[in-house]
CSV table of C-alpha atoms in Angstrom, one decimal:
chain,number,residue,atom,x,y,z
M,1,MET,CA,0.8,2.6,15.1
M,2,ARG,CA,4.2,2.5,13.5
M,3,ILE,CA,4.6,0.7,10.1
M,4,PHE,CA,7.9,-0.3,8.6
M,5,TRP,CA,7.7,-0.2,4.8
M,6,GLN,CA,10.6,-1.9,3.0
M,7,SER,CA,11.1,-0.7,-0.6
M,8,PHE,CA,13.5,-2.4,-2.9
M,9,VAL,CA,14.6,0.9,-4.5
M,10,ASP,CA,17.9,2.7,-3.7
M,11,GLU,CA,17.5,5.8,-1.5
M,12,ALA,CA,19.8,7.9,-3.8
M,13,VAL,CA,18.8,6.6,-7.2
M,14,GLY,CA,15.1,6.6,-6.5
M,15,ALA,CA,15.0,9.6,-4.2
M,16,SER,CA,12.0,11.3,-5.9
M,17,TYR,CA,10.0,8.1,-5.9
M,18,LEU,CA,10.7,7.4,-2.2
M,19,ASP,CA,9.8,10.9,-1.2
M,20,THR,CA,6.6,10.7,-3.1
M,21,LEU,CA,5.8,7.3,-1.6
M,22,ARG,CA,6.4,8.5,1.9
M,23,THR,CA,4.1,11.5,1.4
M,24,PHE,CA,1.4,9.5,-0.2
M,25,LEU,CA,1.4,6.7,2.4
M,26,ASN,CA,1.4,9.1,5.4
M,27,ASP,CA,-1.3,11.3,3.7
M,28,ILE,CA,-3.7,8.3,3.4
M,29,ALA,CA,-2.8,6.6,6.7
M,30,ALA,CA,-5.3,6.5,9.5
M,31,PRO,CA,-5.0,9.1,12.3
M,32,GLY,CA,-2.2,8.0,14.6
M,33,THR,CA,-0.5,5.9,12.0
M,34,ARG,CA,3.1,6.7,10.9
M,35,VAL,CA,4.7,5.0,7.9
M,36,ASP,CA,8.5,4.9,7.7
M,37,VAL,CA,9.8,4.0,4.3
M,38,PHE,CA,13.2,2.5,3.9
M,39,GLY,CA,15.1,1.9,0.7
M,40,MET,CA,17.6,-0.8,-0.2
M,41,SER,CA,21.1,-0.7,-1.5
M,42,PRO,CA,22.0,-2.3,-3.9
M,43,SER,CA,18.4,-2.0,-5.2
M,44,ASP,CA,16.6,-4.7,-7.2
M,45,ARG,CA,18.5,-3.5,-10.3
M,46,ASP,CA,18.9,-6.8,-12.2
M,47,PHE,CA,15.6,-8.3,-12.8
M,48,GLY,CA,15.6,-12.1,-12.2
M,49,ARG,CA,15.5,-14.8,-9.5
M,50,LEU,CA,19.0,-14.3,-8.1
M,51,ALA,CA,18.4,-10.5,-7.5
M,52,GLU,CA,15.1,-11.2,-5.9
M,53,PHE,CA,16.7,-13.8,-3.6
M,54,ARG,CA,19.4,-11.4,-2.6
M,55,CYS,CA,16.9,-8.6,-1.9
M,56,ALA,CA,14.8,-11.1,0.1
M,57,ILE,CA,17.7,-11.7,2.4
M,58,GLN,CA,18.1,-8.0,3.0
M,59,ALA,CA,14.4,-7.5,3.5
M,60,VAL,CA,14.1,-10.3,6.0
M,61,ASP,CA,17.1,-9.0,8.0
M,62,ALA,CA,15.5,-5.5,8.0
M,63,GLY,CA,12.2,-7.0,9.2
M,64,LEU,CA,13.9,-8.7,12.2
M,65,GLY,CA,15.4,-5.3,13.0
M,66,ALA,CA,12.1,-3.5,12.6
M,67,GLU,CA,10.4,-5.8,15.2
M,68,ALA,CA,13.3,-5.3,17.6
M,69,ASP,CA,12.9,-1.5,17.2
M,70,GLY,CA,9.3,-1.6,18.2
M,71,PHE,CA,7.4,-1.3,14.9
M,72,ASP,CA,3.8,-2.6,14.9
M,73,ALA,CA,3.7,-4.0,11.4
M,74,TYR,CA,6.0,-4.6,8.4
M,75,VAL,CA,5.1,-4.2,4.8
M,76,MET,CA,7.2,-5.8,2.1
M,77,GLY,CA,6.9,-3.0,-0.5
M,78,HIS,CA,7.8,-5.1,-3.5
M,79,PHE,CA,5.0,-6.8,-5.4
M,80,GLN,CA,6.9,-10.0,-6.0
M,81,ASP,CA,7.0,-10.7,-2.2
M,82,PRO,CA,10.3,-12.6,-2.1
M,83,GLY,CA,11.0,-13.9,1.4
M,84,LEU,CA,7.4,-13.1,2.6
M,85,TYR,CA,6.7,-16.5,4.1
M,86,GLU,CA,10.1,-16.7,5.7
M,87,LEU,CA,9.7,-13.3,7.3
M,88,ARG,CA,6.1,-14.1,8.5
M,89,SER,CA,7.5,-17.2,10.2
M,90,ALA,CA,10.2,-15.1,11.9
M,91,LEU,CA,8.2,-12.1,13.3
M,92,ARG,CA,5.3,-11.8,15.7
M,93,ILE,CA,4.1,-8.4,14.3
M,94,PRO,CA,2.0,-8.6,11.2
M,95,VAL,CA,3.9,-9.0,7.9
M,96,VAL,CA,2.1,-7.8,4.8
M,97,GLY,CA,3.2,-8.5,1.2
M,98,VAL,CA,2.1,-5.9,-1.4
M,99,GLY,CA,1.6,-8.7,-3.9
M,100,GLU,CA,-0.4,-11.0,-1.7
M,101,ALA,CA,-2.6,-8.3,-0.2
M,102,THR,CA,-3.4,-6.8,-3.5
M,103,LEU,CA,-4.2,-10.0,-5.3
M,104,LEU,CA,-6.5,-11.1,-2.5
M,105,ALA,CA,-8.2,-7.8,-2.5
M,106,ALA,CA,-8.5,-7.7,-6.3
M,107,SER,CA,-10.2,-11.1,-6.3
M,108,GLN,CA,-13.1,-9.5,-4.4
M,109,LEU,CA,-13.6,-7.0,-7.2
M,110,GLY,CA,-13.8,-9.3,-10.2
M,111,ARG,CA,-13.2,-12.8,-11.4
M,112,ARG,CA,-10.5,-12.4,-14.0
M,113,LEU,CA,-7.4,-10.4,-13.0
M,114,GLY,CA,-4.9,-8.7,-15.3
M,115,LEU,CA,-1.5,-7.8,-14.0
M,116,VAL,CA,0.6,-5.0,-15.5
M,117,THR,CA,4.2,-5.4,-14.4
M,118,LEU,CA,7.4,-3.5,-15.0
M,119,ASP,CA,9.3,-6.0,-17.1
M,120,PRO,CA,8.5,-9.3,-18.9
M,121,ALA,CA,11.1,-10.9,-16.7
M,122,PHE,CA,8.4,-10.9,-13.9
M,123,GLU,CA,5.6,-12.5,-15.9
M,124,VAL,CA,6.3,-16.1,-14.8
M,125,TRP,CA,7.0,-14.9,-11.3
M,126,HIS,CA,3.5,-13.4,-11.0
M,127,LEU,CA,1.9,-16.6,-12.3
M,128,GLU,CA,3.8,-18.5,-9.6
M,129,GLN,CA,2.6,-16.0,-7.1
M,130,ALA,CA,-1.0,-16.6,-8.1
M,131,GLU,CA,-0.6,-20.3,-7.6
M,132,ARG,CA,1.0,-19.8,-4.2
M,133,TYR,CA,-1.9,-17.6,-3.1
M,134,GLY,CA,-4.6,-20.0,-4.5
M,135,LEU,CA,-5.5,-17.6,-7.3
M,136,ALA,CA,-4.1,-19.5,-10.3
M,137,GLY,CA,-7.4,-19.6,-12.0
M,138,ARG,CA,-8.1,-15.9,-11.5
M,139,VAL,CA,-4.9,-14.3,-12.8
M,140,GLN,CA,-5.4,-14.8,-16.5
M,141,HIS,CA,-3.3,-12.0,-18.0
M,142,VAL,CA,0.2,-10.8,-17.2
M,143,ALA,CA,2.2,-8.4,-19.3
M,144,GLY,CA,5.4,-6.4,-18.8
M,145,LEU,CA,5.8,-2.7,-19.7
M,146,GLY,CA,9.5,-3.0,-20.4
M,147,CYS,CA,10.3,-0.2,-18.0
M,148,ARG,CA,13.1,0.5,-15.6
M,149,PRO,CA,12.6,2.1,-12.1
M,150,GLU,CA,14.4,5.2,-13.4
M,151,ASP,CA,11.6,5.8,-15.9
M,152,PHE,CA,9.1,6.3,-13.0
M,153,ASP,CA,11.5,8.4,-11.0
M,154,ARG,CA,11.3,11.2,-13.6
M,155,CYS,CA,7.5,11.2,-13.2
M,156,PHE,CA,7.8,11.7,-9.5
M,157,ALA,CA,10.4,14.4,-9.9
M,158,GLY,CA,7.8,16.5,-11.7
M,159,ASP,CA,8.2,15.5,-15.4
M,160,ASP,CA,4.5,15.7,-16.5
M,161,LEU,CA,5.3,14.6,-20.0
M,162,ALA,CA,7.0,11.4,-18.7
M,163,ARG,CA,4.1,10.8,-16.4
M,164,GLU,CA,1.6,11.1,-19.3
M,165,ARG,CA,3.7,8.9,-21.5
M,166,LEU,CA,3.8,6.1,-18.8
M,167,LEU,CA,0.1,6.4,-18.0
M,168,ALA,CA,-0.7,6.0,-21.7
M,169,GLN,CA,1.7,3.0,-21.9
M,170,PHE,CA,0.1,1.4,-18.9
M,171,SER,CA,-3.4,2.1,-20.1
M,172,ALA,CA,-2.7,0.6,-23.6
M,173,CYS,CA,-1.3,-2.6,-22.0
M,174,ALA,CA,-4.2,-2.9,-19.7
M,175,ARG,CA,-6.8,-2.2,-22.4
M,176,THR,CA,-5.6,-5.2,-24.3
M,177,MET,CA,-6.2,-7.4,-21.3
M,178,VAL,CA,-9.7,-6.0,-20.8
M,179,GLU,CA,-10.5,-6.7,-24.4
M,180,ARG,CA,-9.4,-10.3,-23.8
M,181,GLY,CA,-11.6,-10.7,-20.7
M,182,ALA,CA,-9.9,-9.2,-17.7
M,183,ASP,CA,-12.3,-7.4,-15.4
M,184,VAL,CA,-9.8,-6.0,-12.8
M,185,ILE,CA,-6.4,-4.5,-13.5
M,186,VAL,CA,-3.6,-4.7,-11.0
M,187,PRO,CA,-0.4,-2.6,-11.3
M,188,ALA,CA,2.0,-5.4,-10.3
M,189,GLY,CA,4.5,-3.1,-8.6
M,190,VAL,CA,4.5,-0.1,-6.2
M,191,LEU,CA,6.1,2.1,-8.9
M,192,PRO,CA,3.1,1.8,-11.3
M,193,GLY,CA,0.7,1.7,-8.3
M,194,LEU,CA,2.0,5.0,-7.1
M,195,LEU,CA,1.8,6.3,-10.7
M,196,ILE,CA,-1.9,5.9,-10.7
M,197,GLY,CA,-2.3,6.8,-7.0
M,198,GLY,CA,-3.6,10.2,-7.7
M,199,GLU,CA,-6.2,9.0,-10.2
M,200,HIS,CA,-9.7,8.9,-8.7
M,201,ASN,CA,-12.1,6.1,-9.9
M,202,PHE,CA,-9.5,5.0,-12.4
M,203,LYS,CA,-10.8,2.4,-14.8
M,204,ILE,CA,-9.8,0.8,-18.1
M,205,GLY,CA,-13.2,0.3,-19.8
M,206,HIS,CA,-15.3,-1.5,-17.2
M,207,ALA,CA,-12.3,-2.7,-15.2
M,208,PRO,CA,-11.2,-1.0,-12.0
M,209,VAL,CA,-7.5,-0.4,-11.5
M,210,LEU,CA,-6.4,-1.2,-8.0
M,211,ASN,CA,-3.7,0.9,-6.2
M,212,CYS,CA,-1.4,-1.7,-4.6
M,213,ALA,CA,0.3,0.8,-2.4
M,214,ALA,CA,-2.9,1.9,-0.8
M,215,VAL,CA,-4.2,-1.7,-0.4
M,216,ALA,CA,-1.0,-2.8,1.3
M,217,LEU,CA,-1.0,0.0,3.8
M,218,LYS,CA,-4.6,-0.5,4.7
M,219,SER,CA,-4.0,-4.2,5.1
M,220,ALA,CA,-1.1,-3.5,7.5
M,221,GLU,CA,-3.3,-1.1,9.5
M,222,MET,CA,-6.1,-3.7,9.7
M,223,TRP,CA,-3.8,-6.5,10.8
M,224,GLY,CA,-2.1,-4.3,13.3
M,225,GLN,CA,-5.4,-3.3,14.8
M,226,LEU,CA,-6.7,-6.9,14.9
M,227,ARG,CA,-3.5,-8.0,16.6
M,228,ALA,CA,-3.9,-5.3,19.2
M,229,LEU,CA,-7.6,-6.2,19.6
M,230,SER,CA,-7.3,-9.9,20.0
M,231,GLY,CA,-3.7,-11.0,19.8
M,232,ILE,CA,-4.3,-12.8,16.5
M,233,GLU,CA,-1.2,-14.1,14.6
M,234,PRO,CA,-0.6,-16.4,11.6
M,235,SER,CA,-0.9,-20.1,12.2
M,236,ARG,CA,2.1,-21.3,14.0
M,237,GLY,CA,1.6,-24.8,12.7
M,238,PRO,CA,3.4,-26.1,9.6
M,239,SER,CA,2.6,-23.0,7.5
M,240,PHE,CA,4.3,-20.3,9.6
M,241,ARG,CA,5.9,-22.0,12.6
M,242,LEU,CA,7.7,-19.3,14.6
M,243,ALA,CA,11.5,-19.4,14.2
M,244,GLY,CA,13.4,-19.8,17.4
M,245,ASP,CA,15.9,-17.3,18.9
M,246,ARG,CA,18.8,-19.4,17.6
M,247,ALA,CA,17.5,-19.4,14.0
M,248,ARG,CA,17.0,-15.7,14.1
M,249,HIS,CA,20.4,-15.1,15.6
M,250,ASP,CA,22.1,-17.3,13.0
M,251,PHE,CA,20.4,-15.6,10.2
M,252,ARG,CA,21.3,-12.1,11.3
M,253,GLN,CA,24.8,-13.1,12.0
M,254,LEU,CA,25.2,-14.5,8.5
M,255,VAL,CA,23.9,-11.3,7.0
M,256,ALA,CA,26.1,-9.2,9.2
M,257,GLN,CA,29.3,-11.2,8.6
M,258,GLY,CA,28.7,-12.3,5.1
M,259,THR,CA,30.2,-15.7,6.0
M,260,PRO,CA,30.6,-17.6,2.7
M,261,ALA,CA,29.2,-21.1,2.4
M,262,ARG,CA,32.3,-22.2,0.5
M,263,SER,CA,34.3,-22.0,3.7
M,264,LEU,CA,32.7,-25.3,4.8
M,265,ARG,CA,33.8,-26.9,1.5
M,266,GLU,CA,37.3,-25.5,1.9
M,267,ASP,CA,37.6,-26.9,5.4
M,268,PHE,CA,36.4,-30.3,4.1
M,269,LEU,CA,39.1,-30.3,1.4
M,270,LYS,CA,42.0,-29.5,3.7
């Protein structure tokens, strides 16, 4: 099985992180599974809706290319899952979102979920995610660390002091949530997920901490195997009706050419 993992981190800026992620995913993959991790440039460097939308366009285009190149499954390796539903409606191979897969898995481990995200800018986004996935009543705590991706890259480059500092910051944030009633802690991002990836039986008080990177990979393997076994796909009714060839072609052409929408308005004004 070949799995395409789309990160939203730049290959050069986040080289240590991406190298660590590639090693981690392939080390825990099932025998016969290969995970290819791809970065994105520009990365998701300006936290907010517009940046997420731009990255979603790039991620969808990459997914269309991944299916054409023969990959067996696609993982959107960005917890916010922007463009996840659009991509799922465009591909026949399984499409797994880190955020969706992790939140659904976490809901089996406890009733009240606490999410620790990179930045407060994502707090509302994660609450909206919970509503979209039918878990609005379960995600009761969301808090941002106020970190940048570069802070984590130092950890993955071998800076043990930086790693200990971030782990302590993560644990302090999560401990407040547990004291307020959370019984499962979710690192809402692959960066913090990988940070705790080497911790065995990691808990904050009684609350297990779920590694989102591992959950997403195992979910992709499962859906890839189920598709091979029975041919199962998402519902092709209103939820994820499969896009036609023309829709896929138009989308990829737009991304490739960068045709500005304003040209239509300019033609109208002539």
